[in-house]
PDB file of C-alpha atoms in Angstrom:
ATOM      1  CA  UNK A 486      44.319 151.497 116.085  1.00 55.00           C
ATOM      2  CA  UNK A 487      41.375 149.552 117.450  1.00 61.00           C
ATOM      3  CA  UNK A 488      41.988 146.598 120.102  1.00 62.00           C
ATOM      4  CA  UNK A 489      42.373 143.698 117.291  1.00 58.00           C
ATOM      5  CA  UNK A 490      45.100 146.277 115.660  1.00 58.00           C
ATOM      6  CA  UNK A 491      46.757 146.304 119.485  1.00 54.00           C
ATOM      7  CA  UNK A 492      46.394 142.408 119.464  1.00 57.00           C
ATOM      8  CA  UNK A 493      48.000 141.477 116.090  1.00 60.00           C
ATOM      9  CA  UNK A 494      50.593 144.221 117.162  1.00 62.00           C
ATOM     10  CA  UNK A 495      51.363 142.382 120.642  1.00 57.00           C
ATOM     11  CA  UNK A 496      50.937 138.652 119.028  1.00 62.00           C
ATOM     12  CA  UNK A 497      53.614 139.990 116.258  1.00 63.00           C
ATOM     13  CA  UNK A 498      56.176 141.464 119.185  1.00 65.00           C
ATOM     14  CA  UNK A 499      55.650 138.252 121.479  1.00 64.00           C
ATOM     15  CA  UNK A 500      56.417 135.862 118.356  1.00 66.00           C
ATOM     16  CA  UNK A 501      59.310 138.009 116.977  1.00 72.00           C
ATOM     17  CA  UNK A 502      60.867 137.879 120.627  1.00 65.00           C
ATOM     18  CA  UNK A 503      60.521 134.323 120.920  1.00 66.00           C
ATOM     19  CA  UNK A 504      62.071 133.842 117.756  1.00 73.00           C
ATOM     20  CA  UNK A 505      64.604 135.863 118.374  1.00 66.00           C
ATOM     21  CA  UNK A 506      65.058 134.370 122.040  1.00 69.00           C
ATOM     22  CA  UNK A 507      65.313 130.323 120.394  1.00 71.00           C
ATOM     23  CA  UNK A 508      67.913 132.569 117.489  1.00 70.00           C
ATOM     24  CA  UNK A 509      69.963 133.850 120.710  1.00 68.00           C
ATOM     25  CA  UNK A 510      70.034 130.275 122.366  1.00 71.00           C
ATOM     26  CA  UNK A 511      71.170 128.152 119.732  1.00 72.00           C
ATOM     27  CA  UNK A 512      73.760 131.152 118.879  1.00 74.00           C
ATOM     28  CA  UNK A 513      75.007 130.605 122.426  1.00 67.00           C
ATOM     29  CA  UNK A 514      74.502 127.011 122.931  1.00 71.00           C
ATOM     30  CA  UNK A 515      76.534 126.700 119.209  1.00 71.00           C
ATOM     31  CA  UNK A 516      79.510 129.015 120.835  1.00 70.00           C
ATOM     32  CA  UNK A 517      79.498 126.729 124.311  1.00 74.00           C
ATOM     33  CA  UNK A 518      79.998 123.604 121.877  1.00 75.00           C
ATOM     34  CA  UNK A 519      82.273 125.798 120.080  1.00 78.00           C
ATOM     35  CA  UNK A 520      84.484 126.321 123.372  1.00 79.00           C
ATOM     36  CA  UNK A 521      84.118 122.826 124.362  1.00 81.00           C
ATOM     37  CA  UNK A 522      85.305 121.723 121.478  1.00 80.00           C
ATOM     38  CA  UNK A 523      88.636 123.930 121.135  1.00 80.00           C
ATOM     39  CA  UNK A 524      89.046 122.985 125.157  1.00 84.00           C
ATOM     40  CA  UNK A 525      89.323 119.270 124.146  1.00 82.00           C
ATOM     41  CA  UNK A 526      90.948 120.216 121.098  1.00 81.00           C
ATOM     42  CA  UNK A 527      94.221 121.981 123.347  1.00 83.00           C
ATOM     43  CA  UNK A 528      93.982 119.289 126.118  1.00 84.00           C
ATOM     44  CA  UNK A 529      94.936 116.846 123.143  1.00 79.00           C
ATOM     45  CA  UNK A 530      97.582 118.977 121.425  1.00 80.00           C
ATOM     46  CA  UNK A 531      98.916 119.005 124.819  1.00 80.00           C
ATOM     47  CA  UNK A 532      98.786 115.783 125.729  1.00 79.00           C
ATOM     48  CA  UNK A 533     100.805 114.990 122.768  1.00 78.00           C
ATOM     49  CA  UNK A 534     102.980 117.221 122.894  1.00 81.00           C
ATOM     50  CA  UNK A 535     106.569 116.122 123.076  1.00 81.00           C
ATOM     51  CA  UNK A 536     109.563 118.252 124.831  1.00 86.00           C
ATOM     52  CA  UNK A 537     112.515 118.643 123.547  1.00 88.00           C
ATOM     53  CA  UNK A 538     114.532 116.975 126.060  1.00 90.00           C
ATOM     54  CA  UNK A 539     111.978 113.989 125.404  1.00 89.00           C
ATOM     55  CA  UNK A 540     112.874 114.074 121.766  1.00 90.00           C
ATOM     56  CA  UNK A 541     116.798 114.562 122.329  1.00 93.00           C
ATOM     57  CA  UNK A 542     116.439 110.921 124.227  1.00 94.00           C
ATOM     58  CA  UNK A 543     114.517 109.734 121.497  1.00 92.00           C
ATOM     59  CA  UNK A 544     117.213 110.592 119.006  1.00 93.00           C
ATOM     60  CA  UNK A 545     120.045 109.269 121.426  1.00 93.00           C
ATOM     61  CA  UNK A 546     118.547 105.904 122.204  1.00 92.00           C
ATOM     62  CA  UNK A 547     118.788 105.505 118.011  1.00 90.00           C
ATOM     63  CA  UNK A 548     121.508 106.471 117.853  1.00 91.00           C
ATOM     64  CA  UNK A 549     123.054 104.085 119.996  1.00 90.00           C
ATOM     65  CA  UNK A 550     120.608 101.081 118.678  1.00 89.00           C
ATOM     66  CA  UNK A 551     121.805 101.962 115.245  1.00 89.00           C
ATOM     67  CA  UNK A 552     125.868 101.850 116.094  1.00 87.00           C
ATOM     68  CA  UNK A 553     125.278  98.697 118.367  1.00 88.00           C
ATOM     69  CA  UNK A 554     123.586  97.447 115.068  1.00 86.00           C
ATOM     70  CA  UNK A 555     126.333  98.083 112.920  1.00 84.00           C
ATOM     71  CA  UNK A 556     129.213  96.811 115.427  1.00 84.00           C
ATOM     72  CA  UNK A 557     127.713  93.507 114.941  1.00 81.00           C
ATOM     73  CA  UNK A 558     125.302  91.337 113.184  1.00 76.00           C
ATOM     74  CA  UNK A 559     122.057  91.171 116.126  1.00 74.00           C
ATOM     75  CA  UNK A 560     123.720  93.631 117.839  1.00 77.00           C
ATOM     76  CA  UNK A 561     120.456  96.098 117.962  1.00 81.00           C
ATOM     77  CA  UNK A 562     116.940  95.872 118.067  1.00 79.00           C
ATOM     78  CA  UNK A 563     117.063  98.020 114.778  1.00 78.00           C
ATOM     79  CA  UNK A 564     118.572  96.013 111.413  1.00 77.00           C
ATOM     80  CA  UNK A 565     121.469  97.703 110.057  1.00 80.00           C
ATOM     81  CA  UNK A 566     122.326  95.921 106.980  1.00 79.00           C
ATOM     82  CA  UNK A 567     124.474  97.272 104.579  1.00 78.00           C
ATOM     83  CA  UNK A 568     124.040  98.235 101.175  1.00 80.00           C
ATOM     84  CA  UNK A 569     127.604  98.318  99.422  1.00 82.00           C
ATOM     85  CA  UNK A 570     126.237 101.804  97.545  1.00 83.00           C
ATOM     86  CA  UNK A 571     129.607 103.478  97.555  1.00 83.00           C
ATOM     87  CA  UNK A 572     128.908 106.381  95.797  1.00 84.00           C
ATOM     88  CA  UNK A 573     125.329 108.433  95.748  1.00 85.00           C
ATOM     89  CA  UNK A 574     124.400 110.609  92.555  1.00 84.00           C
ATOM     90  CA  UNK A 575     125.845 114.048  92.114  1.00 87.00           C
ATOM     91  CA  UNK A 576     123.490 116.399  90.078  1.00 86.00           C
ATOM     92  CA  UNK A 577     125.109 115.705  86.818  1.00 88.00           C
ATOM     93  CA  UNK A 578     123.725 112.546  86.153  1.00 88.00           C
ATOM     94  CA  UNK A 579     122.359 113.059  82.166  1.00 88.00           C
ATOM     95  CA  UNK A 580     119.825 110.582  80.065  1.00 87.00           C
ATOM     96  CA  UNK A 581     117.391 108.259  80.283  1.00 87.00           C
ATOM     97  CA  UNK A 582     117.087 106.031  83.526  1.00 88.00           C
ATOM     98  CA  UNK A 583     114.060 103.744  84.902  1.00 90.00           C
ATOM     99  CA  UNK A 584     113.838 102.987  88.460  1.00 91.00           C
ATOM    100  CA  UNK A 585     111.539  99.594  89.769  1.00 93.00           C
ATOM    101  CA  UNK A 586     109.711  99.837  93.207  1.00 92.00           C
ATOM    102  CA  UNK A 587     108.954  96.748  95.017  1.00 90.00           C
ATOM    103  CA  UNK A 588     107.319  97.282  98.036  1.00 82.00           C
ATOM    104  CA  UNK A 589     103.758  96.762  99.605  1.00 78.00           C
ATOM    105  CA  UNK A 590     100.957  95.772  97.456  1.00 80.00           C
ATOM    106  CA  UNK A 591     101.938  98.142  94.320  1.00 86.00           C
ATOM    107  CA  UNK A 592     104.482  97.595  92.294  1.00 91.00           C
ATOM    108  CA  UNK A 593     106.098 100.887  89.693  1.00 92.00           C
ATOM    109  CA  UNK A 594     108.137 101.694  87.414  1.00 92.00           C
ATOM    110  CA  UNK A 595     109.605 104.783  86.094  1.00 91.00           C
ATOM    111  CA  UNK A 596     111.326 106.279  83.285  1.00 89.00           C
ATOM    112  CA  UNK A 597     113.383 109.372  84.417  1.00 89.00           C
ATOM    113  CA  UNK A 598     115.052 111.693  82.057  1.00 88.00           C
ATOM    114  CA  UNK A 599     117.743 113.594  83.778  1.00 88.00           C
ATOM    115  CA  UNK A 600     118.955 116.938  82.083  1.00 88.00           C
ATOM    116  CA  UNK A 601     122.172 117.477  84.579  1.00 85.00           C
ATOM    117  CA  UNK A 602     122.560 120.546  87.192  1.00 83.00           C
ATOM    118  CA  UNK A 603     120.939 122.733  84.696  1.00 80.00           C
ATOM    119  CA  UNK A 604     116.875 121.312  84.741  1.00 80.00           C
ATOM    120  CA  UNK A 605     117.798 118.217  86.600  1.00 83.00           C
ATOM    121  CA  UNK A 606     114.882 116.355  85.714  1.00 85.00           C
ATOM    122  CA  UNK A 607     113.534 116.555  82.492  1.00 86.00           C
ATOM    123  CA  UNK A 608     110.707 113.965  82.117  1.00 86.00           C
ATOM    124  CA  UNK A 609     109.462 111.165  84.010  1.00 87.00           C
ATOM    125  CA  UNK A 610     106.860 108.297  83.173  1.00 88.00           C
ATOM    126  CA  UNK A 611     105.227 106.098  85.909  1.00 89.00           C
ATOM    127  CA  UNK A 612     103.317 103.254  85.754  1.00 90.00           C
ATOM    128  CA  UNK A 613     101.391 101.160  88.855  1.00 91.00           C
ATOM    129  CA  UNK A 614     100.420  97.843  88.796  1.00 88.00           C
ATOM    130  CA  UNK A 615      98.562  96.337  91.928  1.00 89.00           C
ATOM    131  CA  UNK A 616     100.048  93.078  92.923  1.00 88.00           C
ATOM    132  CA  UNK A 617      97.833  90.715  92.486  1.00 89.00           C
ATOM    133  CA  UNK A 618      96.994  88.888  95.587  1.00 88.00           C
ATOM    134  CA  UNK A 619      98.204  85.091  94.480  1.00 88.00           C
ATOM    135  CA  UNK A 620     101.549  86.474  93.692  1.00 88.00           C
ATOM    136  CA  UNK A 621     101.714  87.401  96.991  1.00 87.00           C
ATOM    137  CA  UNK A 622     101.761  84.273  98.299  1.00 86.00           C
ATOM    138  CA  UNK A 623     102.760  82.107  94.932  1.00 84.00           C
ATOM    139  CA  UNK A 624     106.430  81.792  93.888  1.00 86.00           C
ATOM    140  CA  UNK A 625     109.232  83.830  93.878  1.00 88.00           C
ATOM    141  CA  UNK A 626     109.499  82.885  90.033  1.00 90.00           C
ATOM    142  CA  UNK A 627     105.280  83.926  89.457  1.00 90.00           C
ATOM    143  CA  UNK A 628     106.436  87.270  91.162  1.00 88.00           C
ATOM    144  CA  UNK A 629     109.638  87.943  89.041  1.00 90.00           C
ATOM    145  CA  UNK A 630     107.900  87.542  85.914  1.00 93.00           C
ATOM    146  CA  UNK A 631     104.911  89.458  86.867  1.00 92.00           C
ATOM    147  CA  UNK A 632     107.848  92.207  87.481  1.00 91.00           C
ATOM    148  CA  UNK A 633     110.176  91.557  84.723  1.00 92.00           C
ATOM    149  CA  UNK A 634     106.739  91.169  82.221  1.00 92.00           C
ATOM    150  CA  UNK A 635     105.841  95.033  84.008  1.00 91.00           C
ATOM    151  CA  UNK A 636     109.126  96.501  83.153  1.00 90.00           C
ATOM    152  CA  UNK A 637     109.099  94.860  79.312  1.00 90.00           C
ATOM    153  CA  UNK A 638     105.982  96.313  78.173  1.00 89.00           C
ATOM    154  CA  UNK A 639     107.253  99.726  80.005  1.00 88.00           C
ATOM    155  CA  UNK A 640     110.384  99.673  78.487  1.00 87.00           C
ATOM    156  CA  UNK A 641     108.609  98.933  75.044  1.00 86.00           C
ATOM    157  CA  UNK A 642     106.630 102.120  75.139  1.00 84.00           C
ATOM    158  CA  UNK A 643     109.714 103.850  74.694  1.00 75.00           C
ATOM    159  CA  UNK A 644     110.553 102.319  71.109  1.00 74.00           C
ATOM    160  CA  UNK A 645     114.418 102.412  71.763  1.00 70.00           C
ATOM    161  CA  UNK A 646     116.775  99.622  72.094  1.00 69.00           C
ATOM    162  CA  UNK A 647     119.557 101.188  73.916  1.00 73.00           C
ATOM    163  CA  UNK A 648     121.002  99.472  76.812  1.00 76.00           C
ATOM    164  CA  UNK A 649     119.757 101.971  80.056  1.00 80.00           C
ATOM    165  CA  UNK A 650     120.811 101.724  83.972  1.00 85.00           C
ATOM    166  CA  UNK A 651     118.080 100.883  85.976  1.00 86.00           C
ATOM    167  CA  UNK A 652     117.164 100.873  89.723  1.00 87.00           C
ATOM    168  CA  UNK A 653     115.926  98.327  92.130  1.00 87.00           C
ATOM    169  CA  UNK A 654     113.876  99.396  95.254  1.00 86.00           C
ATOM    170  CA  UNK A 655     113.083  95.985  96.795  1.00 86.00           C
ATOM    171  CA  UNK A 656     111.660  96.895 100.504  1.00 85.00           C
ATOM    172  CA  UNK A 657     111.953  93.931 101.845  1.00 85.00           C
ATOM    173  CA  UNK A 658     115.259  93.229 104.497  1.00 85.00           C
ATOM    174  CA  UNK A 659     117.603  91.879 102.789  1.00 85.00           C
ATOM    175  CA  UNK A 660     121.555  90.518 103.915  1.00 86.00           C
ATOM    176  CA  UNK A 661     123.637  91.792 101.025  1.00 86.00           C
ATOM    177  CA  UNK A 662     126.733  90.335  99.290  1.00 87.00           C
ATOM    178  CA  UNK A 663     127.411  92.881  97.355  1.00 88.00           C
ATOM    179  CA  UNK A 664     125.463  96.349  95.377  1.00 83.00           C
ATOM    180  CA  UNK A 665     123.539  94.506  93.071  1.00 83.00           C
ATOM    181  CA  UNK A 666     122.692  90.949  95.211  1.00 86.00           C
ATOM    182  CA  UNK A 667     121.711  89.464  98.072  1.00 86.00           C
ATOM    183  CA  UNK A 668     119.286  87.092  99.936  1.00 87.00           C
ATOM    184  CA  UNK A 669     116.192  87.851 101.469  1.00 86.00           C
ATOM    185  CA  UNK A 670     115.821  87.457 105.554  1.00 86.00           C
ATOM    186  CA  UNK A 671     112.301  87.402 105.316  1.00 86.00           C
ATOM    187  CA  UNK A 672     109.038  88.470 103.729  1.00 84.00           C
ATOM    188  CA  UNK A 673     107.442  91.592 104.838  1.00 87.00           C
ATOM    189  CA  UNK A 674     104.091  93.664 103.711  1.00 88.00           C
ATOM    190  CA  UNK A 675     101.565  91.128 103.707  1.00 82.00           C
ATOM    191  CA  UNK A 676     103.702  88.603 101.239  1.00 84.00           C
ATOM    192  CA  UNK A 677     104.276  84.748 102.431  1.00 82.00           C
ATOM    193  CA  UNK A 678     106.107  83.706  99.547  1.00 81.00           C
ATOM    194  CA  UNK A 679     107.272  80.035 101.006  1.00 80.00           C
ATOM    195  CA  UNK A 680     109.541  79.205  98.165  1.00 74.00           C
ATOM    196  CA  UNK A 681     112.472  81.523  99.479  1.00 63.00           C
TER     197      UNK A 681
END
């Protein structure tokens, strides 16, 4: 091997190492970042972390809020209004039910067929419909028949004419009179409906 054969044989060795050197820094400077990040990563978990005896307070501070709600009306921070539901379903519950959801900017409805404590449900059909954004802040009437208009056409798709027992989730706070009305304390979820 002559001198240019030594040369290209040094030049090679010198390169390779420096690649290898910049291959060996990143690797290290990658597993620094690495450890920095799982370091800041613990420091949060940590510093939201909750103990037990923290929690306990938590759930005895409700507690109380919630009774001093339901001792009287105003009584707690935390609304405790009733619902005059005096019975909740079983398991045996058969047929064909539909359920309406009122509450943020969607609106559903469902069709649930219950098969009993043997295959308890059976089926179910959903449909969404965005709220539109004038009925939002339109009329209580423009709202209930954009609802009762939903459930129609839903109901239609079924082709059947029997009477079925339907559900009303209407997430807004309400002061009841009895299970199935009541009147609204006020509008909640970005609706303004001025009407009510």
């Amino acid at each position: 091997m002559g001198r240019v054969g030594l040369g290209v044989a040094v030049g090679c060795a010198v390169v390779t190492c420096a690649i290898a050197g910049i291959l060996v820094g990143k690797r290290v400077r990658s597993h620094r970042r690495w450890g920095r990040a799982v370091r800041v990563l613990r420091e949060f978990e940590e510093g939201c972390a909750t103990s037990i005896g923290r929690l306990r307070q938590v759930v005895d501070a409700m507690a109380v809020e919630m009774h001093a709600g339901l001792a009287s009306d105003g009584g707690s921070k935390l609304k405790m209004l009733l619902t005059f539901v005096d019975r909740l379903p079983n398991g045996s519950e058969k047929g064909i039910y539909y359920a309406l959801d009122l509450g943020g900017t969607n609106f559903r409805v469902l069709r649930v067929q219950l098969g009993g404590r043997r295959s308890m449900i059976l089926g179910c059909q959903v449909e969404r419909q965005q709220i539109p954004q004038n009925l939002m802040s339109g009329s209580t009437e423009e709202l209930f028949d954009f609802i009762a208009m939903t459930l129609k056409h839903f109901v239609e798709k079924e082709g059947n004419s029997h009477a079925r027992e339907i559900g009303f989730t209407f997430s807004f706070p309400i002061r009841q009179t009895s299970v199935s009305s009541g009147a609204l304390i006020k509008w909640t979820k970005g609706f303004s409906i001025e009407d009510t």
